[in-house]
Coordinates of C-alpha atoms and ligand atoms in Angstrom, one line a residue:
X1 CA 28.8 25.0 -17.5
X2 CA 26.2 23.8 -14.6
X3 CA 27.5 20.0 -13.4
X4 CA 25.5 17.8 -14.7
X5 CA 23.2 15.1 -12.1
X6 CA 24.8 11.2 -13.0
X7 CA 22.1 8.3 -12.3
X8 CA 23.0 4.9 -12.1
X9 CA 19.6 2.9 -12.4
X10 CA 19.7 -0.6 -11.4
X11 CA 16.4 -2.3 -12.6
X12 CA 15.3 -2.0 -16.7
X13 CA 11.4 -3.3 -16.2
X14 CA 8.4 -1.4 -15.5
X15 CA 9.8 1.1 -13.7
X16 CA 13.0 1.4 -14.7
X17 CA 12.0 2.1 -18.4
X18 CA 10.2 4.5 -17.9
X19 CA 12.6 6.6 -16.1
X20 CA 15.0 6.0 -19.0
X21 CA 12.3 6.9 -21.0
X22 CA 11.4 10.1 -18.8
X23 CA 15.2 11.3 -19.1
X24 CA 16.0 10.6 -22.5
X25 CA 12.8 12.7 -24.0
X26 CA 12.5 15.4 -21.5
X27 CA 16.5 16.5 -21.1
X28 CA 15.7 19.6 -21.8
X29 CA 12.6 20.3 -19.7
X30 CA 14.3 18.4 -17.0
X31 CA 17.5 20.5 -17.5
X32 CA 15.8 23.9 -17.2
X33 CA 13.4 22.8 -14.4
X34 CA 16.8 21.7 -11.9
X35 CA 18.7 24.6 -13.7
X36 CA 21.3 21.3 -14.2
X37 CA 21.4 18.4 -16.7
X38 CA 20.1 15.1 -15.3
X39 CA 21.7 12.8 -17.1
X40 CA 22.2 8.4 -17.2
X41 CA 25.9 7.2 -16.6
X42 CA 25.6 3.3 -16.5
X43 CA 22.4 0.8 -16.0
X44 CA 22.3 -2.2 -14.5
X45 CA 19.4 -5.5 -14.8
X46 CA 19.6 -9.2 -14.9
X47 CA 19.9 -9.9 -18.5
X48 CA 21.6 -7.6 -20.8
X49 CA 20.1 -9.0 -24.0
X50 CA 16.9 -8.6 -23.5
X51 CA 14.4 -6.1 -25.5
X52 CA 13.9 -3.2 -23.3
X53 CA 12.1 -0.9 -26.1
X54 CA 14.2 2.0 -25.1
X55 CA 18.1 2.4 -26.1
X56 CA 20.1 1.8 -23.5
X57 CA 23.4 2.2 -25.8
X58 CA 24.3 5.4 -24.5
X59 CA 24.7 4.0 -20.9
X60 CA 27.1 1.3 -19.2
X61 CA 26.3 -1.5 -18.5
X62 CA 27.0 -3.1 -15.2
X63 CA 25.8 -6.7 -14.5
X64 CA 26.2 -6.2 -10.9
X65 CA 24.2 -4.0 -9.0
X66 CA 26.8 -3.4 -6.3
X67 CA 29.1 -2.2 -8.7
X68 CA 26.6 0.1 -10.6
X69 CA 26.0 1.8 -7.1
X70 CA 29.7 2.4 -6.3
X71 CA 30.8 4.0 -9.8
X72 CA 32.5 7.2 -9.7
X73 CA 30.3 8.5 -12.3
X74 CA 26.8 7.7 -10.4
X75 CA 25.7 10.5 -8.5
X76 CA 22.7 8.8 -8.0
X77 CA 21.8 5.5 -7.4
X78 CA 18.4 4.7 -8.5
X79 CA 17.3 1.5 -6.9
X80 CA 14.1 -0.4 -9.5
X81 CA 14.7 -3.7 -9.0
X82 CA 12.9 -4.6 -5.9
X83 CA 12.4 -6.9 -3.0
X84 CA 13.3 -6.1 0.7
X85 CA 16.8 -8.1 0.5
X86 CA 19.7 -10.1 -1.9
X87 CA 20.5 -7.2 -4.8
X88 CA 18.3 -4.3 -3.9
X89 CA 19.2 -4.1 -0.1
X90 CA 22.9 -5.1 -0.8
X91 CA 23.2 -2.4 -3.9
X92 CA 21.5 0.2 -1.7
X93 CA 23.9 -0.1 1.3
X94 CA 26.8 0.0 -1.3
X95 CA 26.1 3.1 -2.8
X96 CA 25.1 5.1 1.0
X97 CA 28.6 3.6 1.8
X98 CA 29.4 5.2 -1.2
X99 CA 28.5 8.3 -0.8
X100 CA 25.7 8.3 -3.4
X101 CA 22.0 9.9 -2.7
X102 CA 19.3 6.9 -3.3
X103 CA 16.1 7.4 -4.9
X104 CA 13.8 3.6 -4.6
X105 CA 10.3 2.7 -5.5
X106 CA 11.2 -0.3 -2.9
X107 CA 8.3 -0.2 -0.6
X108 CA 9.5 -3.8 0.8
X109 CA 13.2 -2.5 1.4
X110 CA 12.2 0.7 3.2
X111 CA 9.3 -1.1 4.9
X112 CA 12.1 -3.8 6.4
X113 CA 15.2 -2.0 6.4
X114 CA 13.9 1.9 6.8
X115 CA 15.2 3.2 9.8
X116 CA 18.7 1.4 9.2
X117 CA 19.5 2.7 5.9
X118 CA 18.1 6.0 6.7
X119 CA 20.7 6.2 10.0
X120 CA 23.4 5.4 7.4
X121 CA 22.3 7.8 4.6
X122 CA 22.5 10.5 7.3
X123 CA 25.8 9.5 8.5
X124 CA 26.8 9.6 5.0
X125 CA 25.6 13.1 4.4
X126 CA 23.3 11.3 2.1
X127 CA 19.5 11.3 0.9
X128 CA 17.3 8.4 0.5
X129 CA 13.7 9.4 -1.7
X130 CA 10.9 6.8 -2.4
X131 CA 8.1 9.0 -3.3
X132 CA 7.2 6.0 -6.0
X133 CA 6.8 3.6 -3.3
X134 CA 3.9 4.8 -2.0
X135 CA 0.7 5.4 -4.2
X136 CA 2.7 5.4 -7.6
X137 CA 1.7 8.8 -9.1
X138 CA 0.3 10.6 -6.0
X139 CA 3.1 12.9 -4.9
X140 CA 2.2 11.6 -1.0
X141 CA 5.5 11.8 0.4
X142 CA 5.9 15.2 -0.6
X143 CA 2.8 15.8 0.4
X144 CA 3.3 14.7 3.6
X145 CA 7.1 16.0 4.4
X146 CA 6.6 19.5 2.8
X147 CA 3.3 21.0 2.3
X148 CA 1.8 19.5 5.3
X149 CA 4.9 20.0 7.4
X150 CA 3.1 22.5 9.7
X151 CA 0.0 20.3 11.0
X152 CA -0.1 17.5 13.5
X153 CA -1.1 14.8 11.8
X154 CA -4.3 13.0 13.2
X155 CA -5.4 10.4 10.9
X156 CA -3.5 8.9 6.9
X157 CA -5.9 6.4 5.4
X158 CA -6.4 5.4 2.0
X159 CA -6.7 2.9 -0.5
X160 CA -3.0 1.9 -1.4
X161 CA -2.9 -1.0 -3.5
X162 CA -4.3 -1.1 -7.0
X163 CA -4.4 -4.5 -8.0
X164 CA -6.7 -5.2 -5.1
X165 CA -9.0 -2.2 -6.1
X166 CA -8.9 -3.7 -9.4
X167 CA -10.0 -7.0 -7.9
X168 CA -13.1 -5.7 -5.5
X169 CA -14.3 -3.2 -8.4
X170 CA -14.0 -5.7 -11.0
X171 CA -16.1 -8.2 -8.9
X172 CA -18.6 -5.6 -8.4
X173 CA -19.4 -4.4 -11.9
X174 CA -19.2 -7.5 -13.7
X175 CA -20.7 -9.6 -11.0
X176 CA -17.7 -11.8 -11.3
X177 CA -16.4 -14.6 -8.0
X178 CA -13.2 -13.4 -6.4
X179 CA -11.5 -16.6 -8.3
X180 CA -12.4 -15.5 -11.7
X181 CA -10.9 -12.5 -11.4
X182 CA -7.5 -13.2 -9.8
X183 CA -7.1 -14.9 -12.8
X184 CA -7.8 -12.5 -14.9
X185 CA -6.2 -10.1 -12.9
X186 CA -3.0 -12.3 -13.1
X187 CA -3.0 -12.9 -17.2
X188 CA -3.2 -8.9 -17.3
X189 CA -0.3 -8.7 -15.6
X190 CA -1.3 -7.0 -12.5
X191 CA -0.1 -8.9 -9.6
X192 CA 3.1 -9.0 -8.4
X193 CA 5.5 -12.2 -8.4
X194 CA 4.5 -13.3 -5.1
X195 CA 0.6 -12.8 -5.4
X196 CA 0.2 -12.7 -1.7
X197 CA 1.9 -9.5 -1.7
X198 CA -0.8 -7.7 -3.2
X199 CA -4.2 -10.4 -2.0
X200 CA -2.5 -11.0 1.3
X201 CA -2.5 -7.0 2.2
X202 CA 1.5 -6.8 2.6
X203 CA 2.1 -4.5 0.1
X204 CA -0.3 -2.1 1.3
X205 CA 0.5 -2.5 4.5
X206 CA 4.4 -1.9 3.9
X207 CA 2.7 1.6 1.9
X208 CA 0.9 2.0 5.3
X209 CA 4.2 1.5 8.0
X210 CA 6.2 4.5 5.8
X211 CA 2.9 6.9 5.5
X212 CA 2.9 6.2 9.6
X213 CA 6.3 6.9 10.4
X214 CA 6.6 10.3 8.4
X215 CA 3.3 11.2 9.7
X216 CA 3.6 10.2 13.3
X217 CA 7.4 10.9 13.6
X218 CA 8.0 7.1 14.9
X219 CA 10.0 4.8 13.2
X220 CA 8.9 2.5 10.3
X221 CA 7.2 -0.4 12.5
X222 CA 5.5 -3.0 9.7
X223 CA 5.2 -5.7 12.1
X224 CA 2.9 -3.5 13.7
X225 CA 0.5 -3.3 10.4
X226 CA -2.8 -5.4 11.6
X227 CA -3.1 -6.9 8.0
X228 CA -5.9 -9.3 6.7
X229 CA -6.1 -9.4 3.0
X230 CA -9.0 -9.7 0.4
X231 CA -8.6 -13.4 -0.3
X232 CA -12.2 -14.5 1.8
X233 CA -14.5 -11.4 0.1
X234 CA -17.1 -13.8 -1.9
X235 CA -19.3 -12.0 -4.5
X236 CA -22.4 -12.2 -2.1
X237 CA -20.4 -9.8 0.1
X238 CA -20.1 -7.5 -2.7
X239 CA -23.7 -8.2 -3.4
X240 CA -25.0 -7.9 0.4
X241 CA -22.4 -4.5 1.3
X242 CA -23.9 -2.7 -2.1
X243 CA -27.5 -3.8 -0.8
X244 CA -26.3 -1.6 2.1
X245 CA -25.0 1.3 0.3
X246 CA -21.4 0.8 0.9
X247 CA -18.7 -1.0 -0.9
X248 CA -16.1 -3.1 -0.2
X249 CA -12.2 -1.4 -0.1
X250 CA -8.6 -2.8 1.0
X251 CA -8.5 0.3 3.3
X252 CA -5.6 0.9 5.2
X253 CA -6.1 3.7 8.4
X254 CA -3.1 4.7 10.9
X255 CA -3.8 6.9 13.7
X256 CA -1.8 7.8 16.7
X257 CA -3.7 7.8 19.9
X258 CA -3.6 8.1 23.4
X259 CA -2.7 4.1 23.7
X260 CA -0.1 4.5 20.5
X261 CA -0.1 4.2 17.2
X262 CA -2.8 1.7 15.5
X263 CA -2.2 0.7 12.0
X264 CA -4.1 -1.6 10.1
X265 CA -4.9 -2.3 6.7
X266 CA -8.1 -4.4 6.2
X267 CA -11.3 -5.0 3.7
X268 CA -13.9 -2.4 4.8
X269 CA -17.1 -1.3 4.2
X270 CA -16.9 2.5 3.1
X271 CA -20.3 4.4 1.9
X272 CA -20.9 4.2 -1.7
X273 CA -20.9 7.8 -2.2
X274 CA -17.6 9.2 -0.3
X275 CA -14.5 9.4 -2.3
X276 CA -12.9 6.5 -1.3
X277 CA -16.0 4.2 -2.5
X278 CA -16.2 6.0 -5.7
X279 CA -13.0 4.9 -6.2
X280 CA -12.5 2.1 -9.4
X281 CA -10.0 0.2 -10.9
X282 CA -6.1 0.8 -10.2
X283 CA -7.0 4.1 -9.0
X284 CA -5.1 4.8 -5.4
X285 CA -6.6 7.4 -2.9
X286 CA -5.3 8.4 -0.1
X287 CA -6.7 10.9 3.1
X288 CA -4.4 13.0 5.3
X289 CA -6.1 14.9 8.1
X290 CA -4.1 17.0 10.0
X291 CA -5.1 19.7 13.1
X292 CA -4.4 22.9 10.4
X293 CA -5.7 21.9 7.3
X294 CA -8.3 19.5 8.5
X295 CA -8.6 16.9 5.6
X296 CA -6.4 16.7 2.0
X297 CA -7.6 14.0 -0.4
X298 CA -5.3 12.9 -2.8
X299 CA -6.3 10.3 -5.9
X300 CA -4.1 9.5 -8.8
X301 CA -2.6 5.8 -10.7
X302 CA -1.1 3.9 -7.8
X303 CA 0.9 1.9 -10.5
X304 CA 2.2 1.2 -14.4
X305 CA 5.3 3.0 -16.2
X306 CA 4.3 6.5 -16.6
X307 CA 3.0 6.9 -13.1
X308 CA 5.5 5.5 -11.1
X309 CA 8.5 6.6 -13.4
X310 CA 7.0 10.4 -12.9
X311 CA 7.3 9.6 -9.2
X312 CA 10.7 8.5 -8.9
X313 CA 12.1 11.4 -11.7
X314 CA 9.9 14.4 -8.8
X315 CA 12.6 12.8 -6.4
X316 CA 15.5 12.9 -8.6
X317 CA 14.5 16.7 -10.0
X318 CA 14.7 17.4 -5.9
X319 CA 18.0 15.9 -5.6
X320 CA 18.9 17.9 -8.7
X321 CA 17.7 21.1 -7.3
X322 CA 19.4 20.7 -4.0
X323 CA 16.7 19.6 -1.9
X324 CA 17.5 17.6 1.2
X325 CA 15.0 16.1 3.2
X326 CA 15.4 13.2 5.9
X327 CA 14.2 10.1 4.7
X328 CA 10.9 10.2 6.9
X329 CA 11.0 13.7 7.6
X330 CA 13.1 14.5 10.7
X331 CA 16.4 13.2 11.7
X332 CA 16.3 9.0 11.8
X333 CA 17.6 9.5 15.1
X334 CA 15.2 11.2 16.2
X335 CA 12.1 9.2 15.2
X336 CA 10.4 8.1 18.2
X337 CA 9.7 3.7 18.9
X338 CA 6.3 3.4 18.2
X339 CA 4.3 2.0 20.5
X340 CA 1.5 -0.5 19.2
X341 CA -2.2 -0.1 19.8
X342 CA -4.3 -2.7 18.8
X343 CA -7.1 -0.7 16.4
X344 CA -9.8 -0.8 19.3
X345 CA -11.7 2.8 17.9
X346 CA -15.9 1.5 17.7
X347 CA -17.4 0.7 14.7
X348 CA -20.5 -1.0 13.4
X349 CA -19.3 -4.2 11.9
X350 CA -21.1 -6.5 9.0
X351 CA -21.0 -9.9 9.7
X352 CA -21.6 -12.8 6.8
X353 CA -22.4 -16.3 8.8
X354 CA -23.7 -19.2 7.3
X355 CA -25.2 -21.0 9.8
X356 CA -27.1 -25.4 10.2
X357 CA -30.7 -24.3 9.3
X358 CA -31.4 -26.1 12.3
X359 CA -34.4 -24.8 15.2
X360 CA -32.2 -22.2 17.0
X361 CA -29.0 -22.0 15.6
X362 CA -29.5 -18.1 14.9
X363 CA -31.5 -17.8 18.6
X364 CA -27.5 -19.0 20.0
X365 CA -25.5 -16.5 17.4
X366 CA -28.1 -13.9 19.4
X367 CA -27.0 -14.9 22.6
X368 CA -23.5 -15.3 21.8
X369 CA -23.4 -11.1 20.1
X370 CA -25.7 -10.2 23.3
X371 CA -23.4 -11.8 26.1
X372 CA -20.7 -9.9 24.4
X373 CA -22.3 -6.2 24.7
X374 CA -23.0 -6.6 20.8
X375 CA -26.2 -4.9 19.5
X376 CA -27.7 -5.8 16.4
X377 CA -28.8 -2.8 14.3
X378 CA -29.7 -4.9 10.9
X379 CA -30.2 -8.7 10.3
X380 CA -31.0 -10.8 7.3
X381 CA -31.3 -14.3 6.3
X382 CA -31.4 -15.0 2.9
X383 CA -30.6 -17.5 0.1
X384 CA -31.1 -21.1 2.2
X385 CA -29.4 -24.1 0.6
X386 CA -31.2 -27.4 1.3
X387 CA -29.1 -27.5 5.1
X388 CA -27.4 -23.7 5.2
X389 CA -28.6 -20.4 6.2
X390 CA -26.6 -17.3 5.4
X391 CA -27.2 -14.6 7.7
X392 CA -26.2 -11.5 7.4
X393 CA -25.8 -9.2 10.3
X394 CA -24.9 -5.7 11.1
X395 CA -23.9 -4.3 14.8
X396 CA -24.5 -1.9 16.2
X397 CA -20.9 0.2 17.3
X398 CA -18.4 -2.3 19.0
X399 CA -14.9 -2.6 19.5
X400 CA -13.1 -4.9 17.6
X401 CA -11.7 -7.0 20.6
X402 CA -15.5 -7.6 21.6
X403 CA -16.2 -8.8 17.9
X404 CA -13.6 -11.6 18.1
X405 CA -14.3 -12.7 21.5
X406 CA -18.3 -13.4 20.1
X407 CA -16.7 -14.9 16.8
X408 CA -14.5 -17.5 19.0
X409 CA -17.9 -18.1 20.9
X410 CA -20.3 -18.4 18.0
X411 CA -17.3 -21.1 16.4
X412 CA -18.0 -22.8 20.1
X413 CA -21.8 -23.6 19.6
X414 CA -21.6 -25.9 16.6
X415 CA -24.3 -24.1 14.3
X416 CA -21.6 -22.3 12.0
X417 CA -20.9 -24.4 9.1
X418 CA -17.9 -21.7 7.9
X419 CA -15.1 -19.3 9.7
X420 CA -17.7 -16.1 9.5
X421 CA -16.6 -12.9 7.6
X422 CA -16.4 -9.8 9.8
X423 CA -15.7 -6.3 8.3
X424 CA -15.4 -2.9 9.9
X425 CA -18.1 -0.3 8.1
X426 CA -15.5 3.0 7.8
X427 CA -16.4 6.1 8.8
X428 CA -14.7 8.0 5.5
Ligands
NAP501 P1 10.1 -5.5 -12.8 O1 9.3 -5.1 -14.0 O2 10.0 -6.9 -12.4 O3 11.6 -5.1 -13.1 C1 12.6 -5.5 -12.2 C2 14.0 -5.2 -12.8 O4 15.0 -5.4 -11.9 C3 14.2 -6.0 -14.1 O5 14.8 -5.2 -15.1 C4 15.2 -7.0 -13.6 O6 16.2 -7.5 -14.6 C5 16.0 -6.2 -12.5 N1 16.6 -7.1 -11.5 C6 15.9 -7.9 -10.6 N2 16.8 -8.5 -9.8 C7 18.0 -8.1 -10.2 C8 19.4 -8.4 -9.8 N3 19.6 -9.2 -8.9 N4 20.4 -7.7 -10.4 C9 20.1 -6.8 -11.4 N5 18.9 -6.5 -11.9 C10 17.9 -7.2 -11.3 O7 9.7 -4.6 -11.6 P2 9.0 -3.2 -11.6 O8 7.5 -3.4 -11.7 O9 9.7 -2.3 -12.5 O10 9.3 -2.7 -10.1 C11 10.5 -2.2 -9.6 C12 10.3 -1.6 -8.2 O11 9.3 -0.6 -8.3 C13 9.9 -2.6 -7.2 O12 10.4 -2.3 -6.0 C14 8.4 -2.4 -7.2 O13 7.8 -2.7 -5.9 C15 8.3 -0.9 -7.3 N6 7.1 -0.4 -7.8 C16 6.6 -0.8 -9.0 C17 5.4 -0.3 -9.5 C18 4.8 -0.8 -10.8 O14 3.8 -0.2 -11.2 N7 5.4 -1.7 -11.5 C19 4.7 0.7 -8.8 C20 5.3 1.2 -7.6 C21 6.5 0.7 -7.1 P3 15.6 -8.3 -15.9 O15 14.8 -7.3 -16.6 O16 16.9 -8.6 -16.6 O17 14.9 -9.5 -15.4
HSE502 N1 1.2 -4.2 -6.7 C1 1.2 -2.8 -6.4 C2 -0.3 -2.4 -6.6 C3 2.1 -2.0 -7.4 O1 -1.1 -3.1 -7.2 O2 -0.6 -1.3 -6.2 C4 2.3 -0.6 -7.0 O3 2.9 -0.5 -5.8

């Protein structure tokens, strides 16, 4: 008789359903695929009363998380409840302390607390997997730790947060005002507690900071992320970047180079026809280049039950099977400081003003681009109000610094009647 795999999962929501779900209809597949049953000793959530539509009778039931992660009869500790401190950090810690291996779809927990638990998992003799926490669906972790384990990695980019897909694709097809569709966005469910998470770029940019740190071998450094969320794209962006032939993305790009490691997660312009603009809805996508293989592109649900459930059950089926991988692919020990780059690479960058329609307010924007080494390749003014004049500009290739030296100046000649929008066109 093969010794069964005990989980103890602590958080019965989206997620954590749908592993229960995952383990109680699949035993047997699950079973012959690990060569061991993986099986569910005790759960844990906030309220035991309420309707989970699954049966959780089968399983104990532990109010506190802490103690679900220390039982002698968890193998496992599955951590679903989320957010980067109070029960998910302090339930974690317990059950490396403990002795238990740790599979999370806690972006926010490894994103804050990453290199510390993953120094005590290895003291512990322990394993901490989060493929779920990254891209939902897309196996990118494993990805990234096994199959590409013999490149250098040069470049991880993608498109890591679906709600904001959602958003920019949503205001694209229907022709809809950011506003609008937050809200609907927000009655389907989609955003997460904290809104800002998802809008303000942090989620994506925590996704970002682990991607980095297993691809560059540095430690997990998410005060490092650049981050500027999707809160200020108006529909005439949308409108003026499709006009273009691109369209608008939450992109997030991390690249070691000879200054460090730049990370940033930003709205972009990508062309309409590469993968990543094709890309609609809650779709996630993301792009690993590396010196052997030269480019992988991997697309799949970066959210829901089924998606992020079949992520978090690939980790525990590798637990199962005997697989032991560090946390961000070598030793945590080992994982080098990463030194921080400001993203500096050249790019053509569009540039949405609205300027006084006044005689020569655009002749001092002009001066103000040219006195910063800023070439104009396209310019357009269009739609006047009675007393405004949106222009629309596209450089030439600059550096980023050079961009918001000439936005402080243009601010400094009183013609701007708004804070400008500036986005980087991708090269994808
Ligand atoms: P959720 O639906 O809000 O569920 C959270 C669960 O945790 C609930 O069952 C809640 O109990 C329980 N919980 C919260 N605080 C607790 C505490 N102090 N003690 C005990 N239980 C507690 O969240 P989710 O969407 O499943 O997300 C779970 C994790 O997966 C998060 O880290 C999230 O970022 C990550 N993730 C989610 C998705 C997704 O598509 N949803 C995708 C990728 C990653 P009650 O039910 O009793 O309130
Ligand atoms: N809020 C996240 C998203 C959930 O929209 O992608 C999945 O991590």
């Amino acid at each position: 008789m093969t010794t069964p795999l005990r989980l103890g999962i602590a958080g019965l929501g989206t997620v954590g359903v749908g592993v229960v779900k995952i383990v109680r209809q699949k035993a047997n597949l699950l079973a012959q695929r690990s060569g061991r049953p993986v099986v569910i000793s005790a759960v844990s959530a906030r309220s035991r009363d309420k309707d989970r539509s699954v049966n959780l009778d089968a399983y104990a039931w532990e109010d506190d998380p802490v103690a679900l992660a220390q039982r002698d009869d968890v193998d496992v500790f599955v951590e679903l409840m989320g957010g980067h401190e109070g029960a998910a950090r302090l339930a974690t810690e317990a059950a490396l302390a403990a002795g238990k291996d740790v599979v999370t779809a806690n972006k926010a927990l490894l994103a804050h607390h990453g290199q510390s638990l993953a120094e005590t998992a290895e003291a512990k003799g322990c394993v901490i997997r989060f493929e779920a926490a990254v891209a939902g669906g897309i196996p990118v972790i494993k990805a990234l730790t096994e199959g590409l384990a013999g490149n250098d990695i040069t470049r991880v980019m993608g498109v890591m947060n679906g709600t904001c897909n959602y958003i920019l694709t949503r205001m694209q097809d229907a022709g809809l005002p950011y506003d609008q569709v937050f809200a609907e966005a927000e009655a389907l469910g989609y955003l997460e507690a904290d809104p800002n998470l998802d809008v303000g770029g942090i989620d994506a940019g925590h996704k970002l900071a682990l991607l980095a740190s297993i691809a560059f071998g540095t430690r997990v450094d998410f005060a490092g992320v650049e981050l500027e969320g999707i809160q200020r794209i108006a529909i005439e962006d949308i409108h003026q970047a499709a006009e273009l032939g691109y369209r608008i993305k939450l992109l997030g790009v991390a690249q070691m180079t000879g200054r460090g490691l730049e990370q940033r997660m930003s709205p972009c312009l990508v062309p309409e026809e590469s993968p990543l603009g094709q890309l609609k809805g809650g779709t996630n996508m993301v792009v690993i280049e590396g010196d052997a293989v030269e480019q992988v592109v991997l697309r799949g649900p970066g959210a829901g039950e089924g998606p992020t459930a079949s992520a978090v059950m690939g980790d525990v089926m590798d637990i199962a099977r005997g697989l032991r991988i560090s946390t961000f692919g070598i030793p945590a020990r080992e994982l080098a400081e990463a030194k921080v780059a400001q993203s500096n690479s050249p790019a053509p960058y569009y540039l949405h003003l609205t300027l006084e329609d006044r005689p020569g307010a655009l002749a001092k924007i002009a001066t103000v681009l040219g006195e910063n080494g800023i070439s104009i390749d396209r310019m357009r003014q269009t739609r006047h109000s009675d007393t405004n004049a949106p222009v629309l500009i596209v450089t030439h290739k600059t550096q980023r610094a050079a961009l918001d030296t000439a936005v402080e100046a243009m601010r400094a000649t009183g013609v701007m009647v708004n804070d400008p929008v500036a986005l980087r066109i991708e090269t994808v």
